[in-house]
PDB file of C-alpha atoms in Angstrom:
ATOM      1  CA  MET A 247     -66.706  88.619 -16.750  1.00 73.00           C
ATOM      2  CA  ALA A 248     -69.261  90.620 -13.995  1.00 89.00           C
ATOM      3  CA  THR A 249     -72.571  89.720 -14.714  1.00 91.00           C
ATOM      4  CA  LYS A 250     -75.387  91.787 -13.453  1.00 93.00           C
ATOM      5  CA  ILE A 251     -79.140  90.743 -12.981  1.00 92.00           C
ATOM      6  CA  ARG A 252     -81.220  94.017 -14.122  1.00 93.00           C
ATOM      7  CA  LEU A 253     -84.244  95.488 -14.836  1.00 93.00           C
ATOM      8  CA  GLN A 254     -84.304  96.206 -19.405  1.00 92.00           C
ATOM      9  CA  ARG A 255     -87.393  99.256 -20.010  1.00 92.00           C
ATOM     10  CA  HIS A 256     -90.242  98.628 -22.217  1.00 92.00           C
ATOM     11  CA  GLY A 257     -93.270 100.301 -22.590  1.00 92.00           C
ATOM     12  CA  ARG A 258     -94.842 102.992 -23.597  1.00 93.00           C
ATOM     13  CA  LYS A 259     -94.222 106.923 -22.133  1.00 92.00           C
ATOM     14  CA  SER A 260     -95.777 106.695 -17.877  1.00 91.00           C
ATOM     15  CA  TYR A 261     -96.692 102.880 -18.783  1.00 93.00           C
ATOM     16  CA  ALA A 262     -93.400 101.088 -18.199  1.00 93.00           C
ATOM     17  CA  PHE A 263     -92.789  97.070 -18.273  1.00 93.00           C
ATOM     18  CA  TYR A 264     -89.471  95.333 -17.545  1.00 94.00           C
ATOM     19  CA  SER A 265     -87.358  92.274 -18.716  1.00 94.00           C
ATOM     20  CA  ILE A 266     -85.315  90.808 -15.708  1.00 95.00           C
ATOM     21  CA  VAL A 267     -82.116  90.362 -17.785  1.00 95.00           C
ATOM     22  CA  ILE A 268     -78.449  88.600 -16.814  1.00 95.00           C
ATOM     23  CA  ALA A 269     -76.359  91.396 -18.953  1.00 94.00           C
ATOM     24  CA  ASP A 270     -72.999  92.324 -18.612  1.00 92.00           C
ATOM     25  CA  VAL A 271     -71.232  95.127 -15.762  1.00 91.00           C
ATOM     26  CA  ARG A 272     -70.663  96.607 -18.734  1.00 91.00           C
ATOM     27  CA  ALA A 273     -73.802  97.036 -21.233  1.00 88.00           C
ATOM     28  CA  PRO A 274     -76.036 100.036 -20.783  1.00 86.00           C
ATOM     29  CA  ARG A 275     -79.480  99.333 -19.655  1.00 82.00           C
ATOM     30  CA  ASP A 276     -81.408  98.435 -22.603  1.00 83.00           C
ATOM     31  CA  GLY A 277     -78.601  97.406 -24.380  1.00 86.00           C
ATOM     32  CA  LYS A 278     -76.598  93.029 -25.002  1.00 90.00           C
ATOM     33  CA  PHE A 279     -77.697  91.316 -23.312  1.00 92.00           C
ATOM     34  CA  ILE A 280     -76.901  87.505 -22.219  1.00 93.00           C
ATOM     35  CA  GLU A 281     -80.348  85.628 -21.163  1.00 93.00           C
ATOM     36  CA  LYS A 282     -84.417  86.892 -20.251  1.00 95.00           C
ATOM     37  CA  ILE A 283     -85.018  85.337 -17.672  1.00 95.00           C
ATOM     38  CA  GLY A 284     -88.538  87.179 -16.852  1.00 95.00           C
ATOM     39  CA  THR A 285     -90.766  89.943 -16.387  1.00 95.00           C
ATOM     40  CA  TYR A 286     -91.520  92.505 -14.354  1.00 95.00           C
ATOM     41  CA  ASN A 287     -95.219  94.924 -14.549  1.00 95.00           C
ATOM     42  CA  PRO A 288     -94.933  97.300 -12.093  1.00 94.00           C
ATOM     43  CA  ASN A 289     -98.443  98.736 -13.894  1.00 94.00           C
ATOM     44  CA  THR A 290    -100.714  96.114 -11.795  1.00 89.00           C
ATOM     45  CA  ASN A 291    -101.662  95.926  -8.093  1.00 82.00           C
ATOM     46  CA  PRO A 292     -99.477  93.604  -7.256  1.00 83.00           C
ATOM     47  CA  ALA A 293     -97.221  94.197  -9.432  1.00 89.00           C
ATOM     48  CA  THR A 294     -97.262  90.976 -11.743  1.00 91.00           C
ATOM     49  CA  VAL A 295     -93.593  88.642 -11.259  1.00 94.00           C
ATOM     50  CA  ASP A 296     -93.409  85.809 -14.393  1.00 94.00           C
ATOM     51  CA  LEU A 297     -90.128  84.925 -13.300  1.00 93.00           C
ATOM     52  CA  LYS A 298     -88.013  81.367 -14.097  1.00 94.00           C
ATOM     53  CA  PHE A 299     -87.508  80.232 -10.785  1.00 93.00           C
ATOM     54  CA  ASP A 300     -84.618  78.358 -11.561  1.00 94.00           C
ATOM     55  CA  ARG A 301     -82.533  79.821 -14.223  1.00 94.00           C
ATOM     56  CA  ALA A 302     -83.082  83.173 -11.433  1.00 94.00           C
ATOM     57  CA  LEU A 303     -81.038  81.027  -8.913  1.00 94.00           C
ATOM     58  CA  ASP A 304     -78.275  79.483 -11.323  1.00 94.00           C
ATOM     59  CA  TRP A 305     -77.314  82.655 -11.819  1.00 94.00           C
ATOM     60  CA  VAL A 306     -77.201  83.814  -8.674  1.00 94.00           C
ATOM     61  CA  LEU A 307     -75.418  80.574  -7.205  1.00 92.00           C
ATOM     62  CA  LYS A 308     -73.471  81.528 -10.714  1.00 92.00           C
ATOM     63  CA  GLY A 309     -72.393  85.207  -8.587  1.00 92.00           C
ATOM     64  CA  ALA A 310     -74.279  87.576 -10.399  1.00 93.00           C
ATOM     65  CA  GLN A 311     -74.822  90.712  -8.675  1.00 94.00           C
ATOM     66  CA  PRO A 312     -78.950  91.722  -8.943  1.00 94.00           C
ATOM     67  CA  THR A 313     -79.974  96.043  -8.917  1.00 93.00           C
ATOM     68  CA  ASP A 314     -81.644  97.059  -5.878  1.00 95.00           C
ATOM     69  CA  THR A 315     -85.116  96.318  -7.288  1.00 93.00           C
ATOM     70  CA  VAL A 316     -84.036  93.534  -8.682  1.00 94.00           C
ATOM     71  CA  ARG A 317     -83.043  91.840  -5.737  1.00 95.00           C
ATOM     72  CA  ASN A 318     -86.219  92.802  -3.968  1.00 94.00           C
ATOM     73  CA  ILE A 319     -87.905  90.804  -6.733  1.00 94.00           C
ATOM     74  CA  LEU A 320     -85.724  87.974  -6.549  1.00 94.00           C
ATOM     75  CA  SER A 321     -86.349  87.895  -2.564  1.00 93.00           C
ATOM     76  CA  ARG A 322     -90.334  87.883  -2.663  1.00 92.00           C
ATOM     77  CA  GLU A 323     -89.893  85.598  -5.442  1.00 92.00           C
ATOM     78  CA  GLY A 324     -87.877  82.901  -3.267  1.00 92.00           C
ATOM     79  CA  VAL A 325     -84.503  83.365  -4.766  1.00 93.00           C
ATOM     80  CA  TYR A 326     -82.615  84.592  -1.693  1.00 93.00           C
ATOM     81  CA  MET A 327     -84.469  81.812   0.801  1.00 92.00           C
ATOM     82  CA  LYS A 328     -83.784  78.665  -1.872  1.00 92.00           C
ATOM     83  CA  LYS A 329     -80.296  79.834  -1.966  1.00 92.00           C
ATOM     84  CA  HIS A 330     -79.824  80.281   1.931  1.00 91.00           C
ATOM     85  CA  LEU A 331     -81.056  76.894   2.104  1.00 92.00           C
ATOM     86  CA  LEU A 332     -79.072  75.393  -0.393  1.00 90.00           C
ATOM     87  CA  GLY A 333     -76.301  76.723   1.736  1.00 90.00           C
ATOM     88  CA  GLY A 334     -77.242  75.297   4.517  1.00 90.00           C
ATOM     89  CA  VAL A 335     -77.306  71.929   2.878  1.00 89.00           C
ATOM     90  CA  ALA A 336     -73.761  72.476   1.226  1.00 88.00           C
ATOM     91  CA  LYS A 337     -72.614  73.180   4.941  1.00 89.00           C
ATOM     92  CA  GLY A 338     -74.309  69.356   5.769  1.00 87.00           C
ATOM     93  CA  ALA A 339     -76.461  71.771   8.380  1.00 86.00           C
ATOM     94  CA  PHE A 340     -79.213  69.760   7.071  1.00 85.00           C
ATOM     95  CA  GLY A 341     -80.670  67.416   3.997  1.00 87.00           C
ATOM     96  CA  GLU A 342     -81.901  68.381   1.113  1.00 88.00           C
ATOM     97  CA  ALA A 343     -85.309  66.688   1.164  1.00 91.00           C
ATOM     98  CA  GLU A 344     -85.391  69.155   4.482  1.00 91.00           C
ATOM     99  CA  ALA A 345     -84.770  72.109   2.598  1.00 90.00           C
ATOM    100  CA  GLU A 346     -87.425  71.269   0.540  1.00 90.00           C
ATOM    101  CA  ALA A 347     -89.793  71.339   2.509  1.00 92.00           C
ATOM    102  CA  LYS A 348     -88.578  74.447   4.261  1.00 91.00           C
ATOM    103  CA  PHE A 349     -89.004  76.187   0.723  1.00 92.00           C
ATOM    104  CA  GLU A 350     -92.564  74.732   0.596  1.00 92.00           C
ATOM    105  CA  ALA A 351     -93.546  75.361   4.153  1.00 93.00           C
ATOM    106  CA  TRP A 352     -92.634  79.237   3.330  1.00 92.00           C
ATOM    107  CA  LYS A 353     -93.936  79.528   0.160  1.00 91.00           C
ATOM    108  CA  ASN A 354     -97.287  77.990   1.269  1.00 92.00           C
ATOM    109  CA  ASN A 355     -97.065  80.488   4.344  1.00 91.00           C
ATOM    110  CA  LYS A 356     -95.981  83.362   1.815  1.00 89.00           C
ATOM    111  CA  GLN A 357     -99.259  82.594  -0.354  1.00 88.00           C
ATOM    112  CA  SER A 358    -101.988  82.644   2.830  1.00 90.00           C
ATOM    113  CA  GLY A 359    -100.429  86.324   3.652  1.00 88.00           C
ATOM    114  CA  LEU A 360    -101.237  87.705  -0.005  1.00 85.00           C
ATOM    115  CA  ALA A 361    -104.311  85.007   0.175  1.00 88.00           C
ATOM    116  CA  THR A 362    -105.450  87.520   3.421  1.00 90.00           C
ATOM    117  CA  LEU A 363    -104.241  91.045   1.811  1.00 87.00           C
ATOM    118  CA  LYS A 364    -106.441  89.904  -1.036  1.00 87.00           C
ATOM    119  CA  ALA A 365    -109.048  89.468   1.348  1.00 91.00           C
ATOM    120  CA  LYS A 366    -108.383  91.850   3.499  1.00 91.00           C
ATOM    121  CA  ASP A 367    -108.303  94.465  -0.036  1.00 89.00           C
ATOM    122  CA  GLU A 368    -111.276  92.335  -0.999  1.00 90.00           C
ATOM    123  CA  GLU A 369    -113.409  93.383   2.254  1.00 93.00           C
ATOM    124  CA  ALA A 370    -112.241  97.383   1.956  1.00 93.00           C
ATOM    125  CA  LYS A 371    -113.555  97.691  -1.671  1.00 93.00           C
ATOM    126  CA  LYS A 372    -117.117  96.226  -0.661  1.00 94.00           C
ATOM    127  CA  ALA A 373    -117.372  98.526   2.721  1.00 94.00           C
ATOM    128  CA  GLU A 374    -116.085 101.345   0.537  1.00 94.00           C
ATOM    129  CA  ALA A 375    -118.528 100.405  -2.040  1.00 94.00           C
ATOM    130  CA  LYS A 376    -121.705 100.010   0.443  1.00 94.00           C
ATOM    131  CA  ALA A 377    -120.504 103.560   2.403  1.00 94.00           C
ATOM    132  CA  ARG A 378    -120.598 105.593  -1.017  1.00 94.00           C
ATOM    133  CA  LEU A 379    -124.326 104.033  -1.703  1.00 93.00           C
ATOM    134  CA  GLU A 380    -124.712 104.882   2.244  1.00 93.00           C
ATOM    135  CA  ALA A 381    -123.881 108.820   1.199  1.00 93.00           C
ATOM    136  CA  GLU A 382    -125.468 108.537  -2.232  1.00 93.00           C
ATOM    137  CA  LYS A 383    -129.147 107.250  -0.703  1.00 93.00           C
ATOM    138  CA  LYS A 384    -128.647 110.227   2.182  1.00 93.00           C
ATOM    139  CA  VAL A 385    -128.090 112.857  -0.728  1.00 92.00           C
ATOM    140  CA  ASN A 386    -131.147 111.663  -3.115  1.00 93.00           C
ATOM    141  CA  GLU A 387    -133.277 111.718  -0.080  1.00 92.00           C
ATOM    142  CA  ALA A 388    -132.309 115.520   0.907  1.00 92.00           C
ATOM    143  CA  LYS A 389    -132.905 115.990  -2.984  1.00 92.00           C
ATOM    144  CA  ALA A 390    -136.571 114.629  -2.693  1.00 91.00           C
ATOM    145  CA  LYS A 391    -137.340 115.997   0.073  1.00 92.00           C
ATOM    146  CA  ALA A 392    -136.274 119.479  -1.340  1.00 91.00           C
ATOM    147  CA  LEU A 393    -137.866 118.756  -4.266  1.00 91.00           C
ATOM    148  CA  ALA A 394    -141.120 117.915  -2.339  1.00 90.00           C
ATOM    149  CA  GLU A 395    -140.949 121.304  -0.121  1.00 91.00           C
ATOM    150  CA  LYS A 396    -140.612 123.455  -3.548  1.00 90.00           C
ATOM    151  CA  LYS A 397    -143.398 121.554  -4.725  1.00 91.00           C
ATOM    152  CA  ALA A 398    -145.757 122.284  -1.588  1.00 89.00           C
ATOM    153  CA  ALA A 399    -144.545 125.665  -1.573  1.00 89.00           C
ATOM    154  CA  GLU A 400    -145.428 126.212  -5.499  1.00 88.00           C
ATOM    155  CA  GLU A 401    -148.644 124.270  -5.078  1.00 87.00           C
ATOM    156  CA  ALA A 402    -149.591 126.621  -1.496  1.00 86.00           C
ATOM    157  CA  ALA A 403    -148.509 129.518  -3.730  1.00 85.00           C
ATOM    158  CA  LYS A 404    -150.733 128.375  -6.641  1.00 83.00           C
ATOM    159  CA  ALA A 405    -153.981 127.857  -4.827  1.00 82.00           C
ATOM    160  CA  ALA A 406    -153.023 131.695  -2.604  1.00 82.00           C
ATOM    161  CA  ALA A 407    -153.455 132.635  -5.646  1.00 81.00           C
ATOM    162  CA  GLU A 408    -156.188 131.263  -7.373  1.00 80.00           C
ATOM    163  CA  ALA A 409    -158.022 132.124  -4.050  1.00 75.00           C
ATOM    164  CA  PRO A 410    -158.401 135.437  -4.681  1.00 73.00           C
ATOM    165  CA  ALA A 411    -159.292 134.989  -8.820  1.00 67.00           C
ATOM    166  CA  GLU A 412    -161.969 132.815  -7.420  1.00 70.00           C
ATOM    167  CA  GLU A 413    -163.358 135.622  -4.924  1.00 71.00           C
ATOM    168  CA  ALA A 414    -163.283 138.089  -6.968  1.00 67.00           C
ATOM    169  CA  ALA A 415    -165.107 136.491  -9.460  1.00 67.00           C
ATOM    170  CA  ALA A 416    -167.610 135.535  -6.822  1.00 68.00           C
ATOM    171  CA  THR A 417    -167.946 139.333  -5.786  1.00 69.00           C
ATOM    172  CA  GLU A 418    -168.434 140.696  -9.980  1.00 68.00           C
ATOM    173  CA  GLU A 419    -171.200 137.533 -10.008  1.00 65.00           C
ATOM    174  CA  ALA A 420    -172.947 138.856  -7.399  1.00 58.00           C
ATOM    175  CA  PRO A 421    -173.981 141.982  -7.808  1.00 59.00           C
ATOM    176  CA  ALA A 422    -174.493 141.005 -11.451  1.00 54.00           C
ATOM    177  CA  GLU A 423    -177.691 138.609 -10.023  1.00 56.00           C
ATOM    178  CA  THR A 424    -178.438 142.007  -7.654  1.00 55.00           C
ATOM    179  CA  ALA A 425    -178.960 144.461 -10.349  1.00 54.00           C
ATOM    180  CA  ALA A 426    -180.797 141.553 -12.716  1.00 55.00           C
ATOM    181  CA  GLU A 427    -183.321 141.066 -10.346  1.00 56.00           C
TER     182      GLU A 427
END
């Protein structure tokens, strides 16, 4: 029986997540499967993969053919690296302990690379937030300046309007005082 390692869709419309399953080649995508070996959620950043590593490696060694997406997932998780190293052990190129050491070194290197990417992403987010804050401060300063100018113009207009009224009142009072004398 030919087997495939494929994704089985779950979730709502426009928010899918997938189970990684071992299924007969003839079975439909969301149909009957032999074993569930993990999950894949592409909605998170970065995509979340929960994989039963030993079972996936076992099925790959048995000859199960993955789909393109699953092949990429298994490759990123190190299943194919481990298969490659086990092939070297079987040929006698190196020992099993050396293969484990190489795999652990590869895994640590990959995780340090991921940590570097996360740190760079965090730094970019902080820089973007700082730039937004600076832009907002500039906009607020411009608004405050425009508001101050508007208030100053209103005060000047008010003072100008009050000055002729005071002069008119003063001239009216002056003739009334002279007539009374």
